[in-house]
Coordinates of C-alpha atoms in Angstrom, one line a residue:
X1 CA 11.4 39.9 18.0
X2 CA 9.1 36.9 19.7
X3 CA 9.7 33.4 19.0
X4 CA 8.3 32.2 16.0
X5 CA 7.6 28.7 15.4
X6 CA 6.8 28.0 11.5
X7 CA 4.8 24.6 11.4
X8 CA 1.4 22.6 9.7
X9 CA -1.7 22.8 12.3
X10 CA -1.7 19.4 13.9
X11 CA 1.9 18.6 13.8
X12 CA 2.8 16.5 17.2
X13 CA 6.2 17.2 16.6
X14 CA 5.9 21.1 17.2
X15 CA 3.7 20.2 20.4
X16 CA 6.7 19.5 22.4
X17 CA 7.8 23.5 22.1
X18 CA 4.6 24.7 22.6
X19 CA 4.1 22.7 25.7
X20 CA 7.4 23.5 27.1
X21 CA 6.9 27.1 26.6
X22 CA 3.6 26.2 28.7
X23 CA 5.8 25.5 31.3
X24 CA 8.4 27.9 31.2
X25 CA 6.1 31.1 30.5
X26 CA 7.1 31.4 27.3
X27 CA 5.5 33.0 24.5
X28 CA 5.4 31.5 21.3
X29 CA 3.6 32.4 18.1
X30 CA 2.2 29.9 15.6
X31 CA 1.3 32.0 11.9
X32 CA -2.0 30.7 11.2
X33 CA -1.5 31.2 7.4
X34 CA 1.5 28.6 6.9
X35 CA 0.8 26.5 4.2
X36 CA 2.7 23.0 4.0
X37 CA 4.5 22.5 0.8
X38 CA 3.9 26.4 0.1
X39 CA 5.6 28.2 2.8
X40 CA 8.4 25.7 3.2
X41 CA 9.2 25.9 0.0
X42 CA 10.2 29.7 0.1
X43 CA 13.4 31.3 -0.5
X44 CA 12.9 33.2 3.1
X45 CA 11.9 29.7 4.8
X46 CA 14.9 27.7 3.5
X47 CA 17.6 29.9 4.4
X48 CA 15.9 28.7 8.0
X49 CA 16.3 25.1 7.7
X50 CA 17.8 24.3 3.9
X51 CA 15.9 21.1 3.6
X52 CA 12.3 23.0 4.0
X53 CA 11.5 20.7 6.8
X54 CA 9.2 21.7 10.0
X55 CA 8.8 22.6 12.6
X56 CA 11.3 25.5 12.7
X57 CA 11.7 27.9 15.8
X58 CA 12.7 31.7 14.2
X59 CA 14.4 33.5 17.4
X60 CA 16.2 36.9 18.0
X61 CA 19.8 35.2 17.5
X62 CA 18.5 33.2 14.9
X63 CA 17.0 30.2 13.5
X64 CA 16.2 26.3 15.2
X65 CA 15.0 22.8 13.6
X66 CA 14.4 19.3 14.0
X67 CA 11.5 19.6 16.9
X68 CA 13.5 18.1 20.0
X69 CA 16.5 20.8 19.7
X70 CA 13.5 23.4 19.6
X71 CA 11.9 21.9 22.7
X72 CA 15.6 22.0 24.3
X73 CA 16.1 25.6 23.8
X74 CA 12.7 26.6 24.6
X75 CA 13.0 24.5 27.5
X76 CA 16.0 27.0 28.8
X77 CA 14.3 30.0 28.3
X78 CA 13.8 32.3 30.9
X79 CA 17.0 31.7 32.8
X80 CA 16.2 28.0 33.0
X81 CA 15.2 28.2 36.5
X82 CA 12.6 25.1 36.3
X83 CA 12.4 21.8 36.8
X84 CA 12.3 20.4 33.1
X85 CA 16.1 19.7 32.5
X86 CA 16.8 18.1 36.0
X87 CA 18.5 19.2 38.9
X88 CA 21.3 17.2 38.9
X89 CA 24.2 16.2 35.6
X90 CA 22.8 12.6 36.1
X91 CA 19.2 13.5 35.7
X92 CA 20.2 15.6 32.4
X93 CA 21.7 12.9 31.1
X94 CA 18.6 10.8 31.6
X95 CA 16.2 13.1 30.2
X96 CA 18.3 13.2 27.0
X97 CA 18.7 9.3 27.0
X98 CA 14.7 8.7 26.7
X99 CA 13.9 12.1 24.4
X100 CA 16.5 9.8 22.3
X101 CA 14.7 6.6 23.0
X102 CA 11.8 7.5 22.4
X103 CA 12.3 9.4 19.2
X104 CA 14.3 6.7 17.3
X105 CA 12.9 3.5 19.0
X106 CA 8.9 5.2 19.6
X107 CA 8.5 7.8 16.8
X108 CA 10.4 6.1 14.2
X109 CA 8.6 2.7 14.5
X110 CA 5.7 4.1 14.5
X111 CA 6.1 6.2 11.5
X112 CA 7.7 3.2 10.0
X113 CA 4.3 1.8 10.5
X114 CA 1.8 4.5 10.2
X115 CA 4.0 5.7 6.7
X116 CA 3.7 3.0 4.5
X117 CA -0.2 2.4 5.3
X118 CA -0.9 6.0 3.9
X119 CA 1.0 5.6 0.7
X120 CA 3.8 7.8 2.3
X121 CA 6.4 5.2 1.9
X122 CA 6.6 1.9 -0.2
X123 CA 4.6 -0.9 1.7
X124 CA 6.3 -4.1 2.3
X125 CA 4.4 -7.0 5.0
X126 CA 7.3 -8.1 5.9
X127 CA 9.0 -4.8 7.0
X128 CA 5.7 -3.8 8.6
X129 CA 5.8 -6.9 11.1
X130 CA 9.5 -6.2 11.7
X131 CA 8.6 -2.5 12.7
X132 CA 5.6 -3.5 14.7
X133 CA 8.0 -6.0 16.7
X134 CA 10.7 -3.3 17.5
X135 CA 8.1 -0.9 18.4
X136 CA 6.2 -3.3 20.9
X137 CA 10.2 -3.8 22.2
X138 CA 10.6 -0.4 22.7
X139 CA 7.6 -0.5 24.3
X140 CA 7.9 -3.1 26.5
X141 CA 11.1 -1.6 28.2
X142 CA 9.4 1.6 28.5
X143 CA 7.0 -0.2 30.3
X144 CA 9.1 -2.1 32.3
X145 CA 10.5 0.9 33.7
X146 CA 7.2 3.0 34.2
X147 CA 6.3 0.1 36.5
X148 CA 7.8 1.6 39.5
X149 CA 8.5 5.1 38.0
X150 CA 5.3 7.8 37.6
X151 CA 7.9 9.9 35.4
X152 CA 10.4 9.4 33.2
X153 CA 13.2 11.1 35.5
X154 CA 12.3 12.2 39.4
X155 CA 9.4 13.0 40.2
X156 CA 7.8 15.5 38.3
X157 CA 7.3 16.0 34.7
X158 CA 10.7 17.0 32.6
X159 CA 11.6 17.4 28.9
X160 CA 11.7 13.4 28.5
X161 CA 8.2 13.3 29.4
X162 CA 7.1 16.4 26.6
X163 CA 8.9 14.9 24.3
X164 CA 7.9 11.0 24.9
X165 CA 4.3 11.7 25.8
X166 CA 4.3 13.9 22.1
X167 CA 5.9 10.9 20.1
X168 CA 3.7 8.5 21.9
X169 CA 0.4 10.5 21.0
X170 CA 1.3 9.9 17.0
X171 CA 0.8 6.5 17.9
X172 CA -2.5 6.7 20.1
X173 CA -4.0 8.4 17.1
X174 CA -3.0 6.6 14.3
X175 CA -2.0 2.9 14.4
X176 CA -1.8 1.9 18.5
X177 CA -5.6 0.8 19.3
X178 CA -6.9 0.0 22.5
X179 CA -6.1 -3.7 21.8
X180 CA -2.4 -3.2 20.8
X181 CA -1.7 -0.4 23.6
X182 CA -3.4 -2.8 26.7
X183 CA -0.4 -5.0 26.2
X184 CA 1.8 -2.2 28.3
X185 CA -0.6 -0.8 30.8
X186 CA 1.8 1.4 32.6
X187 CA 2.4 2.9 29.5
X188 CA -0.9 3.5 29.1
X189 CA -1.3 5.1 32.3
X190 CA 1.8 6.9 32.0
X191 CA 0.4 8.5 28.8
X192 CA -3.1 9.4 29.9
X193 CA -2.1 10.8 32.9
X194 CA 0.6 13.4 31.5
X195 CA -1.6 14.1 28.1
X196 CA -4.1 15.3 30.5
X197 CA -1.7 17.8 32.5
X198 CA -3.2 21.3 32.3
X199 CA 0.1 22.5 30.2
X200 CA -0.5 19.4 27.8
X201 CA -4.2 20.2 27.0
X202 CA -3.4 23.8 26.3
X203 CA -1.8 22.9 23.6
X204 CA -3.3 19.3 21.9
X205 CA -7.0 19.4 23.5
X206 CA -8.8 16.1 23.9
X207 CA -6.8 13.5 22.4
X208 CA -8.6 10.5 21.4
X209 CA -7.3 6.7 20.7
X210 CA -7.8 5.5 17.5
X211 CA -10.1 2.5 17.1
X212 CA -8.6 1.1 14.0
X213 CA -5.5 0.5 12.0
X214 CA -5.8 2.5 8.9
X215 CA -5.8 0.0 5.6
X216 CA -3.1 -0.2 3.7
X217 CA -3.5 3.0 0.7
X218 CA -4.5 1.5 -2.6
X219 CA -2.4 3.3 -5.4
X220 CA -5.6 2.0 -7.9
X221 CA -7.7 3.8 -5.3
X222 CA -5.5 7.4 -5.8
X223 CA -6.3 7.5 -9.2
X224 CA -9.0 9.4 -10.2
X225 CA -11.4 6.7 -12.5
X226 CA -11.4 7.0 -15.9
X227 CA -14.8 8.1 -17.0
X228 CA -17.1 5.7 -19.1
X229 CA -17.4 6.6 -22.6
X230 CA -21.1 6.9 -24.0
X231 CA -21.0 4.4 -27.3
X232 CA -20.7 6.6 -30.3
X233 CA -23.9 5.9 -32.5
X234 CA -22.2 7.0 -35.7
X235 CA -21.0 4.9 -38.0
X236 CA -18.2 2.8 -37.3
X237 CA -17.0 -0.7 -37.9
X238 CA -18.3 -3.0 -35.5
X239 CA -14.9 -5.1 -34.6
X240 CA -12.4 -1.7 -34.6
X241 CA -14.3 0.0 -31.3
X242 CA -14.0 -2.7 -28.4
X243 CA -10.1 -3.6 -29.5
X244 CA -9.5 0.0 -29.8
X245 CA -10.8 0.0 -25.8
X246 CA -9.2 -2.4 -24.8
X247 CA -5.6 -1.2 -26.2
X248 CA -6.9 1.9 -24.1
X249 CA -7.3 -0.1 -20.8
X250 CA -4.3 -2.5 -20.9
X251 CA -2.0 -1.9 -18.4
X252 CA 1.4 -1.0 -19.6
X253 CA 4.1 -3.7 -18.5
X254 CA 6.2 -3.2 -15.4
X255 CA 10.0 -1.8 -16.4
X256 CA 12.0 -4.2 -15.6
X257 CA 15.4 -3.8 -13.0
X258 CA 18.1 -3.0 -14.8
X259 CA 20.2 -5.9 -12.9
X260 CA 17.3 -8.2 -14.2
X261 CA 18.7 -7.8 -17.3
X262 CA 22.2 -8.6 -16.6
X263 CA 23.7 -11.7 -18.4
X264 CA 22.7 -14.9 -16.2
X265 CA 25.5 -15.8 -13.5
X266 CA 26.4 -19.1 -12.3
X267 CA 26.3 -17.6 -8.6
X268 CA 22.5 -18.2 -7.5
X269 CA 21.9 -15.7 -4.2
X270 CA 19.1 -17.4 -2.7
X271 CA 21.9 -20.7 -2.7
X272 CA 24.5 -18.6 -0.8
X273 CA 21.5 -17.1 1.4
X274 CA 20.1 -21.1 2.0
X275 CA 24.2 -22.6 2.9
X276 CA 24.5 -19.2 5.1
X277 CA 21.2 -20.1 7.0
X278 CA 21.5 -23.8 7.4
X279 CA 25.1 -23.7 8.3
X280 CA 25.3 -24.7 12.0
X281 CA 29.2 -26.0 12.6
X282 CA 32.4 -26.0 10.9
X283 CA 31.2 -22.6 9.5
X284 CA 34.8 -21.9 8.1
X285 CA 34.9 -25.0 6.4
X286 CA 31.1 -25.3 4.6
X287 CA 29.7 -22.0 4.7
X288 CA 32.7 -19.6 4.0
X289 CA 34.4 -22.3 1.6
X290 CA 31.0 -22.6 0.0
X291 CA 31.0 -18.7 -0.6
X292 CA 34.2 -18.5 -2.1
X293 CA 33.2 -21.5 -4.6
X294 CA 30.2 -20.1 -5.5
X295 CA 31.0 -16.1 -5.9
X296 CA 30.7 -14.8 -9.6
X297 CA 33.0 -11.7 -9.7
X298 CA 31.5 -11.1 -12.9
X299 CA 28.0 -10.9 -12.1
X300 CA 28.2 -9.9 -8.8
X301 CA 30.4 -7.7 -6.5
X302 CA 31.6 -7.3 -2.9
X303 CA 31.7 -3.5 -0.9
X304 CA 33.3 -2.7 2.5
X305 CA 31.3 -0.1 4.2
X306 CA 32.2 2.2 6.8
X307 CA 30.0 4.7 9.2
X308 CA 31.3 8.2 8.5
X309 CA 30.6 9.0 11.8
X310 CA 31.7 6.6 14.7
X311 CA 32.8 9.3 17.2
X312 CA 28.9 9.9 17.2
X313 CA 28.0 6.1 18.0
X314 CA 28.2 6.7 21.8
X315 CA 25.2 5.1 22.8
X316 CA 24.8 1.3 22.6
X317 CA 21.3 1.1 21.6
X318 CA 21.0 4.3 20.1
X319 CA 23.8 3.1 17.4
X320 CA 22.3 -0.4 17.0
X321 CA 18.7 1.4 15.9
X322 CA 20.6 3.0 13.3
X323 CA 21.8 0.0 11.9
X324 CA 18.3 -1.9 12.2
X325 CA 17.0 1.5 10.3
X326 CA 19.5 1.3 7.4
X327 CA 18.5 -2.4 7.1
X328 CA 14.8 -2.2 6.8
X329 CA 15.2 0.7 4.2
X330 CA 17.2 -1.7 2.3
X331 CA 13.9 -4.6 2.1
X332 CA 13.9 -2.8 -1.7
X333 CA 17.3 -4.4 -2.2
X334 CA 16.3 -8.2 -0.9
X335 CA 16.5 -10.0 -4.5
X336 CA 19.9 -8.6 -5.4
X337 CA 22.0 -8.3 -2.3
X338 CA 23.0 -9.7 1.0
X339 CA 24.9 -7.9 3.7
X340 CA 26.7 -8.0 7.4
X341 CA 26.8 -5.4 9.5
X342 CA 28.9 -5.5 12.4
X343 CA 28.8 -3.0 15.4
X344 CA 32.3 -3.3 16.9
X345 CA 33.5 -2.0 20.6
X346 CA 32.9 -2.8 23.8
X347 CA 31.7 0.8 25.1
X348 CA 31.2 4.2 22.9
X349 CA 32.4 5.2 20.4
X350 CA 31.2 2.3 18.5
X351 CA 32.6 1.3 15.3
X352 CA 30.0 0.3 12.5
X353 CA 31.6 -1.3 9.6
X354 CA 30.0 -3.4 7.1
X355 CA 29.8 -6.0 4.1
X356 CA 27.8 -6.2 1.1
X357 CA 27.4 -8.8 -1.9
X358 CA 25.5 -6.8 -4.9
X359 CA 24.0 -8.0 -8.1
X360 CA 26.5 -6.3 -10.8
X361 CA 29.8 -5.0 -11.4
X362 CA 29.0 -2.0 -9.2
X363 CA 26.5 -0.6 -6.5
X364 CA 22.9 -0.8 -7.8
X365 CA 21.9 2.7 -8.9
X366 CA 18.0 2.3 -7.8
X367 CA 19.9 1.6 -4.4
X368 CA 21.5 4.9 -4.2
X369 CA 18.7 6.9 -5.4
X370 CA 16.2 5.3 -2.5
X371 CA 18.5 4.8 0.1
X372 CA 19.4 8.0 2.0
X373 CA 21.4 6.3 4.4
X374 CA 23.8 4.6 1.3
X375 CA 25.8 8.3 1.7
X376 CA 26.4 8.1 5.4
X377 CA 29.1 5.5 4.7
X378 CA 32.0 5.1 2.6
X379 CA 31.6 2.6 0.4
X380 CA 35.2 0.7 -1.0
X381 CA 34.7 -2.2 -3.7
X382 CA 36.7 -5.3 -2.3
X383 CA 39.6 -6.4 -4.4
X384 CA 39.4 -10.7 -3.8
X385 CA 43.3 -10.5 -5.3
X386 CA 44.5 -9.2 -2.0
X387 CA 44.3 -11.9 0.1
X388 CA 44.2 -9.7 3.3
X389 CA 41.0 -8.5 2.1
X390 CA 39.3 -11.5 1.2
X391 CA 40.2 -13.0 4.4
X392 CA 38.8 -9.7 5.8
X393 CA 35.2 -10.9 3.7
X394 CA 35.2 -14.0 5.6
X395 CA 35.5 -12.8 9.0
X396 CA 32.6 -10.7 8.5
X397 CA 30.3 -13.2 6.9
X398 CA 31.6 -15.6 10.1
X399 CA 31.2 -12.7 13.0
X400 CA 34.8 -13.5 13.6
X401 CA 35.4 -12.1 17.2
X402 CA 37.5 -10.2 18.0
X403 CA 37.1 -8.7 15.1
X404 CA 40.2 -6.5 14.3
X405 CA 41.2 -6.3 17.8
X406 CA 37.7 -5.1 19.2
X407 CA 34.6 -6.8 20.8
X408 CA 31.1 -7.3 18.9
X409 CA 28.8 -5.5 20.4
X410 CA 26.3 -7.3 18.0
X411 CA 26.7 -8.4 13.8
X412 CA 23.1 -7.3 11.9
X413 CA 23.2 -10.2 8.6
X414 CA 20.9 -8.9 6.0
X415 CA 19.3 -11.7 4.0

């Protein structure tokens, strides 16, 4: 049986299999009659990946997904006698340090940017300019680096570079113009150079930069127009026809939150939020005290959370891009909630616990619902009777260090 790699034409993601199989002498075929939303959705494509993403690499011992663990294994075909892994354990370790940069801190910026702009995701300003500023971060350090480095590891072209250079050509095409992109011009050389390797235009052909950043998606726009009605010339009273159209045409009122509608509290959040903000000494003794005089355990409530999975967190950065992620898909949350996140340790794994105030006797359902990242943390309603655990409240809302016997490797405050 070949490899098979189910994908959508176009989808940069799968280019970093294809062009390792370039370099590797691998064959790889691409159906031609995959249809996105169709295919994926198929009993026989889902027992491949159960979530009906792509791309997904079908292989004699069986199935592959997410696109940089396909690029890995393709990558070590053919006994894995080339150059793309490294040729030393430190150089391996490198290569999988910048496929993970530049996935979380490249890709996911940028479709954090390009997303939202194409009606794929709720659009928010001030998310947008947060996701533009971690992106040009990201991109400065890669930039930094590239300064005195033609490749990511050594000297030649490895997996970091397939799998960088495929993230990094979302961007080119979509969002990063000419303007925005001259701000890191080894990056800019770095990519034109390796997008126009022989192995790399096999696969993506002429790549082009895109001249402007797309407008935001009007959801008016989407809809198709209602047409015009041609008046009726029979009979009919005068006064009925233009109110009847314009009960027609009047917008239906937005539903309002559910926590909206809660009975009024006498904690006001954006008074908690100013006191936090302007706070700068005795922070104990204003701040904190101020908290504890203001909280409503009627109409609001507190929540410990905890990472389910800190024996993953071994990478500083790569665990303090998770938190920043679960923060900016919380912006839908601002009005009701404020939260600390604190990344404990002093070297991996790092512990991420956090602390949340909610609108309500309990965790707002729209915020589970929208939230994917609500389920990968256990979530344990405080109990402000115990007084270990409202002291425990007040070390997190003060960064308290050490905090239960470990370092702070940084404390997010959501706000």
């Amino acid at each position: 049986m070949a490899l098979v790699l189910h994908t959508y034409k176009g989808n940069k993601s799968a280019d970093k299999a294809l062009i390792a199989a370039e370099y590797v002498g691998v064959q790889i075929d691409v159906p031609s009659d995959f249809q996105m939303g169709v295919t994926n959705k198929t009993p026989e494509f889902l027992k491949m990946n159960p979530i009906g993403k792509v791309p997904v690499l079908e292989t004699p011992e069986g199935s592959v997904f997410e696109s940089n663990a396909i690029a890995r294994y393709v990558s070590r075909l053919n006994g894995g006698e080339n150059s793309l892994n490294g040729s030393s354990l430190i150089e391996y370790a490198q290569i999988e340090q910048w496929s993970d940069f530049a996935s979380l801190e490249i890709y996911g910026n940028t479709l954090r940017w390009f997303g939202p702009r194409m009606g794929f995701m709720p659009y928010s300003a001030p998310a947008e300019e947060g996701t533009i500023s971690a992106l040009k971060r990201a991109l400065d350090a890669l930039n930094t680096h590239l300064a005195s480095n033609t490749y990511l590891v050594g000297h030649s072209i490895t997996l970091a570079d397939i799998i960088t250079v495929c993230n990094l050509n979302l961007g080119f095409a979509t969002v990063m113009t000419k303007k925005f992109t001259s701000e890191f011009p080894h990056v800019e050389r770095y990519f034109w150079t390796v997008i126009n390797q022989p192995n790399f235009k096999k696969v993506v052909g002429e790549v082009k930069q895109t001249e402007a950043v797309p407008p935001v998606a009007s959801k008016k726009a989407a809809q198709p127009a209602k047409p015009k009605e041609e008046p009726k010339k029979k009979e009919a009273p005068a006064a009925e026809a233009p109110k009847l159209a314009e009960e027609e045409e009047a917008p239906k009122p937005k539903a309002k939150n559910p926590l909206d509608l809660l009975p009024p509290s006498p904690m006001v959040l954006d008074d908690w939020k100013r006191l936090y903000s302007n706070t700068k000494s005795n922070f104990r003794g204003v701040a904190i005290k101020g908290f504890w005089d203001m909280y409503d355990p009627e109409g609001y409530s507190l929540w410990f959370c905890d990472y389910k999975y800190n024996d993953e967190n071994m990478v500083s950065f790569v665990t303090l891009n998770k938190v920043g992620g679960f923060l900016q898909r919380m912006d839908l949350a601002r009005k009701y909630s404020f939260g600390k996140m604190l990344i404990c340790g002093s070297e991996g794994p790092f512990k991420v616990t956090g602390l949340w105030l909610f609108r309500g006797p309990e965790i707002p359902k729209f915020i589970m619902d929208e939230v994917y990242d609500m389920e990968l943390y256990e979530w344990t309603k405080v109990d402000i009777s115990d007084e270990a655990q409202k002291e425990r409240v007040s070390q997190m809302i003060e960064d308290a260090e050490p905090f239960e016997g470990e370092a702070l490797l940084d404390a997010k405050c959501f706000k």
